[in-house]
mmCIF file of N, CA and C in Angstrom:
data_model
loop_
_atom_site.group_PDB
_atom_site.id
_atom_site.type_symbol
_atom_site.label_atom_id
_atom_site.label_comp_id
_atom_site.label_asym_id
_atom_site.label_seq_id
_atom_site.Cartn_x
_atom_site.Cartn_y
_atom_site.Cartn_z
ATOM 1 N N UNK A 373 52.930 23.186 15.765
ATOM 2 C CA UNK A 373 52.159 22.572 16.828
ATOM 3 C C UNK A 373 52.993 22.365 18.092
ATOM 4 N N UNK A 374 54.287 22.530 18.210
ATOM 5 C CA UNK A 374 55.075 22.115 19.233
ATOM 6 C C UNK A 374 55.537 23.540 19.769
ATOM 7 N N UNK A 375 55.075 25.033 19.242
ATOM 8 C CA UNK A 375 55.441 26.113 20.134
ATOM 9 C C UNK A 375 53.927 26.254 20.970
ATOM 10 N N UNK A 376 53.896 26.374 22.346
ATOM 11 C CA UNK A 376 53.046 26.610 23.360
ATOM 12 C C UNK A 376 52.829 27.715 24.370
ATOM 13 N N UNK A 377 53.836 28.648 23.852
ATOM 14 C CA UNK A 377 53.808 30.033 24.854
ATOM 15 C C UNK A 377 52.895 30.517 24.569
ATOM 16 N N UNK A 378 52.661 31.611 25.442
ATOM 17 C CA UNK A 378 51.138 33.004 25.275
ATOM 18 C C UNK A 378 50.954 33.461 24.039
ATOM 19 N N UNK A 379 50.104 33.369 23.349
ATOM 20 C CA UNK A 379 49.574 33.891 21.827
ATOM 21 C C UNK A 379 49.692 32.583 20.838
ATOM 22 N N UNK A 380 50.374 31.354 21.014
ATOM 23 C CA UNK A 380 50.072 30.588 20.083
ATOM 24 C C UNK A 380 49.249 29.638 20.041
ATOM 25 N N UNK A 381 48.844 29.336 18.774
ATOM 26 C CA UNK A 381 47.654 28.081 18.574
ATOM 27 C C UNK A 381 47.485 27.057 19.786
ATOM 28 N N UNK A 382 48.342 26.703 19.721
ATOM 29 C CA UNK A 382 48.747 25.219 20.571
ATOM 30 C C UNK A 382 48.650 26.488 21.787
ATOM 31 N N UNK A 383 49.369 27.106 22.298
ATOM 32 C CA UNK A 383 49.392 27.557 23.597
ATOM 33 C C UNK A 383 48.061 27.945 24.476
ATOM 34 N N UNK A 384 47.512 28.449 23.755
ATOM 35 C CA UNK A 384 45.971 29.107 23.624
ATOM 36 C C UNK A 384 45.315 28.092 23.774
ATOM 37 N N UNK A 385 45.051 27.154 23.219
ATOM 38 C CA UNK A 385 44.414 25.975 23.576
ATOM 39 C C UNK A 385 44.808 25.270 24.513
ATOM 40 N N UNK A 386 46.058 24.899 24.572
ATOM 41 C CA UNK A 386 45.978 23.535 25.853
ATOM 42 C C UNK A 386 46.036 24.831 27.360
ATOM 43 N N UNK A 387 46.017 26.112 27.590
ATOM 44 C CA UNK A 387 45.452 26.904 28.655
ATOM 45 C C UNK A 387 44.020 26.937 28.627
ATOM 46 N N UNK A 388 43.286 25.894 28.292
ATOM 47 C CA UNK A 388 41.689 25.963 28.108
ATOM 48 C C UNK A 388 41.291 24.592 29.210
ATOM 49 N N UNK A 389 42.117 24.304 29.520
ATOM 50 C CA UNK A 389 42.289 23.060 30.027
ATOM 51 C C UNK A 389 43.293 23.313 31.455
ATOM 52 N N UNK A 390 42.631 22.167 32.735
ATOM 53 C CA UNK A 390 43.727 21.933 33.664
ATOM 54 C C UNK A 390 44.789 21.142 33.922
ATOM 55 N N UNK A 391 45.720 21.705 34.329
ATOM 56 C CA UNK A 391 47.180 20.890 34.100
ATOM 57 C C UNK A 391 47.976 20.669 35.536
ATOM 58 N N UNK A 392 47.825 19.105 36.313
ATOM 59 C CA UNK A 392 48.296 19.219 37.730
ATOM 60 C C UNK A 392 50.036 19.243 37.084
ATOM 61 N N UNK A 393 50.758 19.821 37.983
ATOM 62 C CA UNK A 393 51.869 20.726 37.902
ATOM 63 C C UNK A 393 52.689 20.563 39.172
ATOM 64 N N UNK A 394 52.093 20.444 40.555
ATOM 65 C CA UNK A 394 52.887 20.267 41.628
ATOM 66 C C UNK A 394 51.811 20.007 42.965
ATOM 67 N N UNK A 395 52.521 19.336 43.237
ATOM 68 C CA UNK A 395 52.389 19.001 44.874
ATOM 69 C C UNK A 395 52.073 20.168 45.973
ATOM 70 N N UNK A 396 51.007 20.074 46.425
ATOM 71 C CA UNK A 396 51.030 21.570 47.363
ATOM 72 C C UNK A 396 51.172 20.834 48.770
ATOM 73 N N UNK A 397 51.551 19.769 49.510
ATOM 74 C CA UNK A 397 52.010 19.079 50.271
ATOM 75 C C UNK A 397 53.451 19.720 50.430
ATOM 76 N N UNK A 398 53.740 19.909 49.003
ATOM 77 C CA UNK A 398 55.186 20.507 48.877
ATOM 78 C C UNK A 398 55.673 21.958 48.981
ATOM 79 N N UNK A 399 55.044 22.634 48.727
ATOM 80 C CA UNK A 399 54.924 24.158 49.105
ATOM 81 C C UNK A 399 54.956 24.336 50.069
ATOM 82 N N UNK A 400 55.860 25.199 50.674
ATOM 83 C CA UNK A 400 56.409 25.570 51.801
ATOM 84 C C UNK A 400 55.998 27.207 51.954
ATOM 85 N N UNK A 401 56.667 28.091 52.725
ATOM 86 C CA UNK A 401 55.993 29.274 53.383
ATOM 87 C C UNK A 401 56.126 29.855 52.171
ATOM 88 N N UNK A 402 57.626 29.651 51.166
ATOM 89 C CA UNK A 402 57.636 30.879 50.028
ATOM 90 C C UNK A 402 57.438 30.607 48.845
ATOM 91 N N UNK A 403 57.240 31.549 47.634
ATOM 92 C CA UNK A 403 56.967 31.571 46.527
ATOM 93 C C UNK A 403 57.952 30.209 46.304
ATOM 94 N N UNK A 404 57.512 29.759 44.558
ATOM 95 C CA UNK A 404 58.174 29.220 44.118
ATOM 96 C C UNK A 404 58.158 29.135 42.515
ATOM 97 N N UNK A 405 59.016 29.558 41.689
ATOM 98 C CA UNK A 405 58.870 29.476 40.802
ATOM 99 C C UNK A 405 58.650 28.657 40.059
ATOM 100 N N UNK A 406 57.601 28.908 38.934
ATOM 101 C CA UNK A 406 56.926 27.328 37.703
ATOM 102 C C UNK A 406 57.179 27.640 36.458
ATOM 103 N N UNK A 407 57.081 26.878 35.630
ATOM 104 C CA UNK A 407 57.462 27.221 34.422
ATOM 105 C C UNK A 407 56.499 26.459 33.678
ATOM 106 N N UNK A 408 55.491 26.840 33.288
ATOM 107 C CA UNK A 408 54.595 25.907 31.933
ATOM 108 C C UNK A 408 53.850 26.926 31.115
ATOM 109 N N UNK A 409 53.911 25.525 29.815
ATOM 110 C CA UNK A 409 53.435 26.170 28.580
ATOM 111 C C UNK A 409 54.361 27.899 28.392
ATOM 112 N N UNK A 410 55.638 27.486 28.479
ATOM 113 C CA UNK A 410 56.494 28.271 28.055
ATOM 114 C C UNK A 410 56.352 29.641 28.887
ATOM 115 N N UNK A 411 55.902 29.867 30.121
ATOM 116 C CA UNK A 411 55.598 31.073 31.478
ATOM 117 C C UNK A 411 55.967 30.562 32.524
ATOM 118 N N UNK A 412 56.795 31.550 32.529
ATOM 119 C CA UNK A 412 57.106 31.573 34.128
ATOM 120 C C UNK A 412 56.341 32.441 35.005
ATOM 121 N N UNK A 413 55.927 31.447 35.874
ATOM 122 C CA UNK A 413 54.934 31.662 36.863
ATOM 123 C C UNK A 413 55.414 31.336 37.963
ATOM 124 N N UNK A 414 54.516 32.012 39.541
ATOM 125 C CA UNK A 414 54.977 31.643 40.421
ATOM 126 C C UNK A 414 53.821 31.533 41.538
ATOM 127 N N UNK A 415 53.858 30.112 42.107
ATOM 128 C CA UNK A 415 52.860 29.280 42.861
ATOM 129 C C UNK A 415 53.705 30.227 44.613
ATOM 130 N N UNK A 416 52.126 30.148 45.115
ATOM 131 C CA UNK A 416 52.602 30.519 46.400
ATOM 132 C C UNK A 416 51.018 30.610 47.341
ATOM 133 N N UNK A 417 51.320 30.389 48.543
ATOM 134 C CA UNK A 417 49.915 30.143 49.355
ATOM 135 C C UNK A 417 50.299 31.483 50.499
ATOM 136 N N UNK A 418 48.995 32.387 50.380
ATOM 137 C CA UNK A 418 48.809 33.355 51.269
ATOM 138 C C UNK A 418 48.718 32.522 52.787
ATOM 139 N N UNK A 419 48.765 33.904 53.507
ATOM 140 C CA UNK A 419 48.452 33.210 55.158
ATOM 141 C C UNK A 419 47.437 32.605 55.518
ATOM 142 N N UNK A 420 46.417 32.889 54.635
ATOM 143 C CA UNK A 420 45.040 32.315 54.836
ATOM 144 C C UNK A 420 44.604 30.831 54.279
ATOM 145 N N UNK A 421 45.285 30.567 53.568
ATOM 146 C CA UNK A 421 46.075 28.763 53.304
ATOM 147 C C UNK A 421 45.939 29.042 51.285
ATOM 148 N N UNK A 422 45.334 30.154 50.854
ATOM 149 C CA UNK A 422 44.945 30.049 49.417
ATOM 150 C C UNK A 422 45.713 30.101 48.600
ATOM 151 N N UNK A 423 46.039 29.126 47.574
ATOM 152 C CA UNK A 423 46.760 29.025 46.539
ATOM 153 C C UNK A 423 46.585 30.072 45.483
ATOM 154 N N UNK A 424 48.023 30.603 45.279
ATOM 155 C CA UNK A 424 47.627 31.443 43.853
ATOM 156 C C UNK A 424 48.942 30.973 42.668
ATOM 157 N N UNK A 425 48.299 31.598 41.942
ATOM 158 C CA UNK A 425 49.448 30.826 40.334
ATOM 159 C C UNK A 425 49.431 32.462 39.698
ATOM 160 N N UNK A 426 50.585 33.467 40.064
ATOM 161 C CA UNK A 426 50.785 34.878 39.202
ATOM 162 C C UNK A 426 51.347 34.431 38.241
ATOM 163 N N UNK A 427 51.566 35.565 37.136
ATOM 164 C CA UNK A 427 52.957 35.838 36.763
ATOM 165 C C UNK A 427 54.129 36.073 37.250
ATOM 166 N N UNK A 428 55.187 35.762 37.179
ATOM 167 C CA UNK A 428 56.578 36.290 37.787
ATOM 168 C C UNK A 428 56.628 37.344 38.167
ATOM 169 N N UNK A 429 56.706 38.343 37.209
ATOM 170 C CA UNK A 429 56.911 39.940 37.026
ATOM 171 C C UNK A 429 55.631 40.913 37.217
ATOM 172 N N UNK A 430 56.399 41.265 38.489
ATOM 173 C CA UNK A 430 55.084 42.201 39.148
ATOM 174 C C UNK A 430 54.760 43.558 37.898
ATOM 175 N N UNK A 431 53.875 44.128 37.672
ATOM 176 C CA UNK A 431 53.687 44.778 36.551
ATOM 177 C C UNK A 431 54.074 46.388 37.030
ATOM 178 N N UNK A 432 54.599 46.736 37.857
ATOM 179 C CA UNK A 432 54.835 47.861 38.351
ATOM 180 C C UNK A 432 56.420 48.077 38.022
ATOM 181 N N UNK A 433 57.058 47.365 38.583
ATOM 182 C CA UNK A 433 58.622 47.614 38.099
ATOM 183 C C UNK A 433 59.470 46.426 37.539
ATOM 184 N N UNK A 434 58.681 45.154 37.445
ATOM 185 C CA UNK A 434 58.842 44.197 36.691
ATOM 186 C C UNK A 434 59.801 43.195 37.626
ATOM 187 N N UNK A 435 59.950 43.489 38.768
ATOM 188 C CA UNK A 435 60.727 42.821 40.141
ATOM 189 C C UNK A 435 60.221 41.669 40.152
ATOM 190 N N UNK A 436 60.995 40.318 40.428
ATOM 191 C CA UNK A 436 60.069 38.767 40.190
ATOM 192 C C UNK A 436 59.362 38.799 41.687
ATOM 193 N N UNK A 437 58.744 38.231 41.225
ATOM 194 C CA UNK A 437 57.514 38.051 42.614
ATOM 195 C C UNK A 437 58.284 36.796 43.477
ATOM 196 N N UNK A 438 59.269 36.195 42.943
ATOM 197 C CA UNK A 438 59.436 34.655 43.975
ATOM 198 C C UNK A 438 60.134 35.405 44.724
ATOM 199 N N UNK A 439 60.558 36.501 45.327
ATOM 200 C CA UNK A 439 61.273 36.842 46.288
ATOM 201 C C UNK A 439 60.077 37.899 47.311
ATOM 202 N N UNK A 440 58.997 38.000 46.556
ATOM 203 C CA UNK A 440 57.276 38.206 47.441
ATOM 204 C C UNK A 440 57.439 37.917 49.155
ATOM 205 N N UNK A 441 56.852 38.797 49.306
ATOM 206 C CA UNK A 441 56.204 38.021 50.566
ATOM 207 C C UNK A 441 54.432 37.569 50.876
ATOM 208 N N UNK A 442 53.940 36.700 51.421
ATOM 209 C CA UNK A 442 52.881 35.967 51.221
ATOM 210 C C UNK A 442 52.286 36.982 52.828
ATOM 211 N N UNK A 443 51.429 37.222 52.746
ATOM 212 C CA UNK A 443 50.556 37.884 53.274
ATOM 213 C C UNK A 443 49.020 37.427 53.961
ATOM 214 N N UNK A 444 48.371 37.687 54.766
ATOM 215 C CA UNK A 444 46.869 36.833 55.103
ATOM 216 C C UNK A 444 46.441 36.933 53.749
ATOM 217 N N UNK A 445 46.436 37.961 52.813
ATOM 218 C CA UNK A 445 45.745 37.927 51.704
ATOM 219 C C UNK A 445 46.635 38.401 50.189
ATOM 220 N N UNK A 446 46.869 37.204 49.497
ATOM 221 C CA UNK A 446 48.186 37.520 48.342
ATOM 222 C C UNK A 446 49.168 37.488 49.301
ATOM 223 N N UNK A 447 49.890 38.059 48.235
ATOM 224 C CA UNK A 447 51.248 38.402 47.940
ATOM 225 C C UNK A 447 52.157 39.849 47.766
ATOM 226 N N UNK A 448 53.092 40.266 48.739
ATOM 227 C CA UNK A 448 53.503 41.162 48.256
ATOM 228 C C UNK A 448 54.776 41.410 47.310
ATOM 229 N N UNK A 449 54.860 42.451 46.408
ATOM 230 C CA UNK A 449 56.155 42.421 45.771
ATOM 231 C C UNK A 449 57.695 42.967 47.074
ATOM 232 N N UNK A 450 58.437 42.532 46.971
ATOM 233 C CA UNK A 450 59.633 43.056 47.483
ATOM 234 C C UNK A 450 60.223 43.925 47.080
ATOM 235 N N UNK A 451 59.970 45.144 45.967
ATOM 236 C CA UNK A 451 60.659 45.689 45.761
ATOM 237 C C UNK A 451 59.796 47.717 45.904
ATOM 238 N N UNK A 452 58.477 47.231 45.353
ATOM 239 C CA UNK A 452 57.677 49.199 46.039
ATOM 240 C C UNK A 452 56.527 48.440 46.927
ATOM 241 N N UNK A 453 56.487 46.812 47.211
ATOM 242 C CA UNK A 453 55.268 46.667 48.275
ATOM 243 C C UNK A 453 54.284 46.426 47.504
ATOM 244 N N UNK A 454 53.961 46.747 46.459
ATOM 245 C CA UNK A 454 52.753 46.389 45.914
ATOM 246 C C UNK A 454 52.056 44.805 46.322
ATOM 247 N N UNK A 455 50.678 45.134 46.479
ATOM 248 C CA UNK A 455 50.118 43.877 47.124
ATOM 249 C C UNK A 455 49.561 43.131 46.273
ATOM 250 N N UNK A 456 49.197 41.830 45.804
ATOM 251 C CA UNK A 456 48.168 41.491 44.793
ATOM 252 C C UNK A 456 47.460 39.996 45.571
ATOM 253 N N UNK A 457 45.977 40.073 45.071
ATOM 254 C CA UNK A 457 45.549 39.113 45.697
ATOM 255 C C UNK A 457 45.734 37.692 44.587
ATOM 256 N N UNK A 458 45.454 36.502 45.061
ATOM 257 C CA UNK A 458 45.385 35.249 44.224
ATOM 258 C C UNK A 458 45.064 35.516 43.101
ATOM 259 N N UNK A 459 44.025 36.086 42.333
ATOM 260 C CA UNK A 459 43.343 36.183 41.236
ATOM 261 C C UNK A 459 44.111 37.662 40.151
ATOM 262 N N UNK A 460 44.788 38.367 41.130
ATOM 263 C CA UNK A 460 45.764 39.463 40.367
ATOM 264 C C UNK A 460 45.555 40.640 40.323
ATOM 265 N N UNK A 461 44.511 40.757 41.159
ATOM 266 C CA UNK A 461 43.686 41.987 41.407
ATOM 267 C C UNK A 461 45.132 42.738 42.600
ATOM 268 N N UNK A 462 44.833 43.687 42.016
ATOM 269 C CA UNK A 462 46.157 45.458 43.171
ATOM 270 C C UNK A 462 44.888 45.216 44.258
ATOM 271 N N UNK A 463 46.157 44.511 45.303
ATOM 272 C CA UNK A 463 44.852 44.866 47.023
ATOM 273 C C UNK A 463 45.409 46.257 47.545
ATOM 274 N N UNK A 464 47.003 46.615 47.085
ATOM 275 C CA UNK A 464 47.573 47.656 48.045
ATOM 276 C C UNK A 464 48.672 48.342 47.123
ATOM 277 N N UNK A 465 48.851 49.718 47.116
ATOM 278 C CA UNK A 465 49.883 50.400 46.385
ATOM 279 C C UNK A 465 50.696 51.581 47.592
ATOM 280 N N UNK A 466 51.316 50.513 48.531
ATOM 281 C CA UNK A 466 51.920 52.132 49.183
ATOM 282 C C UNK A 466 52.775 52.765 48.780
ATOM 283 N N UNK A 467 52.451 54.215 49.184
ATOM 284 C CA UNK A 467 53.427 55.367 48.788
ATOM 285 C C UNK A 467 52.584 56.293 47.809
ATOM 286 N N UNK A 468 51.988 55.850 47.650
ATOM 287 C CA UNK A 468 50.651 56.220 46.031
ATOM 288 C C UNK A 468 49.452 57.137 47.031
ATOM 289 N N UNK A 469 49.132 58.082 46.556
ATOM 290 C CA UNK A 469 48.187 59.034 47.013
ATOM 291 C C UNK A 469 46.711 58.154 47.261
ATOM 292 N N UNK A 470 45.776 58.379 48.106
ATOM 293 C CA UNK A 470 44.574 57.623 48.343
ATOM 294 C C UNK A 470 43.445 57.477 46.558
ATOM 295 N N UNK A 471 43.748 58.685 46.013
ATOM 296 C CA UNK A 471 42.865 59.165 44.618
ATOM 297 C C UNK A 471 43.769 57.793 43.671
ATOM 298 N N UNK A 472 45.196 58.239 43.577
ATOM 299 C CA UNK A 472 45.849 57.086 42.730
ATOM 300 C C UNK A 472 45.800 55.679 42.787
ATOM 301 N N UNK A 473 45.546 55.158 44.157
ATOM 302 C CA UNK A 473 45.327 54.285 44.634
ATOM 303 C C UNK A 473 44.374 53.726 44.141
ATOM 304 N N UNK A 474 43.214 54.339 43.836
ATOM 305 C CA UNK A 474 41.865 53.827 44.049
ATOM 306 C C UNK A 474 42.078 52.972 42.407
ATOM 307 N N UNK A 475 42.419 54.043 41.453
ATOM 308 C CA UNK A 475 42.838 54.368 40.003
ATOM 309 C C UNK A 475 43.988 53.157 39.682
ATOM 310 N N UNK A 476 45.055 53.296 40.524
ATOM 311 C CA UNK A 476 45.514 51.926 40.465
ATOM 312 C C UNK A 476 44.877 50.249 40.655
ATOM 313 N N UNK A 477 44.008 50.374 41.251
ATOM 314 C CA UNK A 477 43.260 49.710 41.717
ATOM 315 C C UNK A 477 42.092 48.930 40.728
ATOM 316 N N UNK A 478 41.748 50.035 39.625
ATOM 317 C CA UNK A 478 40.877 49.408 38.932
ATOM 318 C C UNK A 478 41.721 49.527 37.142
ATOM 319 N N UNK A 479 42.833 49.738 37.021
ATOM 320 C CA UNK A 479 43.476 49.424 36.134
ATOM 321 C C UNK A 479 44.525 48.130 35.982
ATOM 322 N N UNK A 480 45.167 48.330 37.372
ATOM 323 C CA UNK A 480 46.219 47.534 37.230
ATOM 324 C C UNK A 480 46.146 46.226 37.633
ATOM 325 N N UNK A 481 46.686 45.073 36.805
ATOM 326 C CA UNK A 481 46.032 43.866 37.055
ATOM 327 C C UNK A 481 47.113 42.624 36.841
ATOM 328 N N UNK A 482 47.658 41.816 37.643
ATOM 329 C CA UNK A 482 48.926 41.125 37.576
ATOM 330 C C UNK A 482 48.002 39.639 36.921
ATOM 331 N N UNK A 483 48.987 38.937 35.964
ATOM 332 C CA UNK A 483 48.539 38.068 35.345
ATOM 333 C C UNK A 483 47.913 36.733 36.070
ATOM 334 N N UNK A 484 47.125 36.072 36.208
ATOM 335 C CA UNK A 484 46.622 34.938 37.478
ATOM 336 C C UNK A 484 46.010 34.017 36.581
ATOM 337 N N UNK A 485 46.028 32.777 37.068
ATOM 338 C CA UNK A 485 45.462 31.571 36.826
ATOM 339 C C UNK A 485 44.777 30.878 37.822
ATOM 340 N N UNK A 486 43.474 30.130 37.864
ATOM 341 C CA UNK A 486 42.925 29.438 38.790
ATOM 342 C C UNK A 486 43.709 28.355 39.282
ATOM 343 N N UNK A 487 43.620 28.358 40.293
ATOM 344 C CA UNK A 487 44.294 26.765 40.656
ATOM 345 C C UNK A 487 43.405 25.887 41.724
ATOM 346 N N UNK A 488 43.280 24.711 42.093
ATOM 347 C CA UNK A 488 42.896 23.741 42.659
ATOM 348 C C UNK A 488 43.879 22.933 43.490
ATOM 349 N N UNK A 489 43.278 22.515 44.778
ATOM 350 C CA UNK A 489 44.481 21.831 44.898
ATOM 351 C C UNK A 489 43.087 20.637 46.152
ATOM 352 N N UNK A 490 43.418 19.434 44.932
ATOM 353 C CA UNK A 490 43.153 17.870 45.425
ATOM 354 C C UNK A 490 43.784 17.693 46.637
ATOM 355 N N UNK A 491 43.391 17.532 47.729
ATOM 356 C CA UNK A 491 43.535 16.622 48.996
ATOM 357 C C UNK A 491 43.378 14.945 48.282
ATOM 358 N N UNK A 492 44.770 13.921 48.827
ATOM 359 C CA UNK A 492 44.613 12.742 48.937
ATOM 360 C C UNK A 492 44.454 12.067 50.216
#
């Protein structure tokens, strides 16, 4: 009952549920790395003010996203550009043919969590 990472009992369950985690008063222009329920994740607000909660590891070359850059919309990786929006959806693959693109586009999918963020 006390292991909580991805695939276990306990883990699986208390991700069924919301968990306040940080201050977005506190978030500043760049990523920042989180760590719960045993994932590292990384909180970061596009240009357009929207909070997103990825995975670390961009799924393309596995480069951590806290060194991203935040964009009007997502996040980009720093290392081939890949773009992803809040929710984890591929907004952009440059260098990738327009056909691959598209194909990238409806396969590839970076890990995301909803987030909220309470005004006091």
């Amino acid at each position: 009952m006390v292991r909580v990472g991805p695939g276990t009992p306990c883990g699986e369950y208390l991700r069924r549920f919301w968990h306040p985690f940080f201050l977005s008063s506190e978030l500043g222009e760049r990523p920042v790395v989180i760590r719960i329920l045993g994932e590292e994740l990384v909180l970061f607000r596009d240009k357009s003010g929207r909070l997103g909660l990825v995975h670390k590891r961009c799924p393309h070359r596995q480069a951590s996203l806290e060194f991203g850059r935040c964009e009007v919309k997502g996040i980009r990786c720093c290392y081939h550009g890949w773009q992803f929006d809040i929710d984890g959806s591929l907004l952009d693959a440059p260098g990738e043919s327009l056909t691959l693109n598209r194909r990238l586009k409806d396969r590839v999918r970076l890990g995301a969590y909803p987030t909220v963020s309470i005004k006091d």
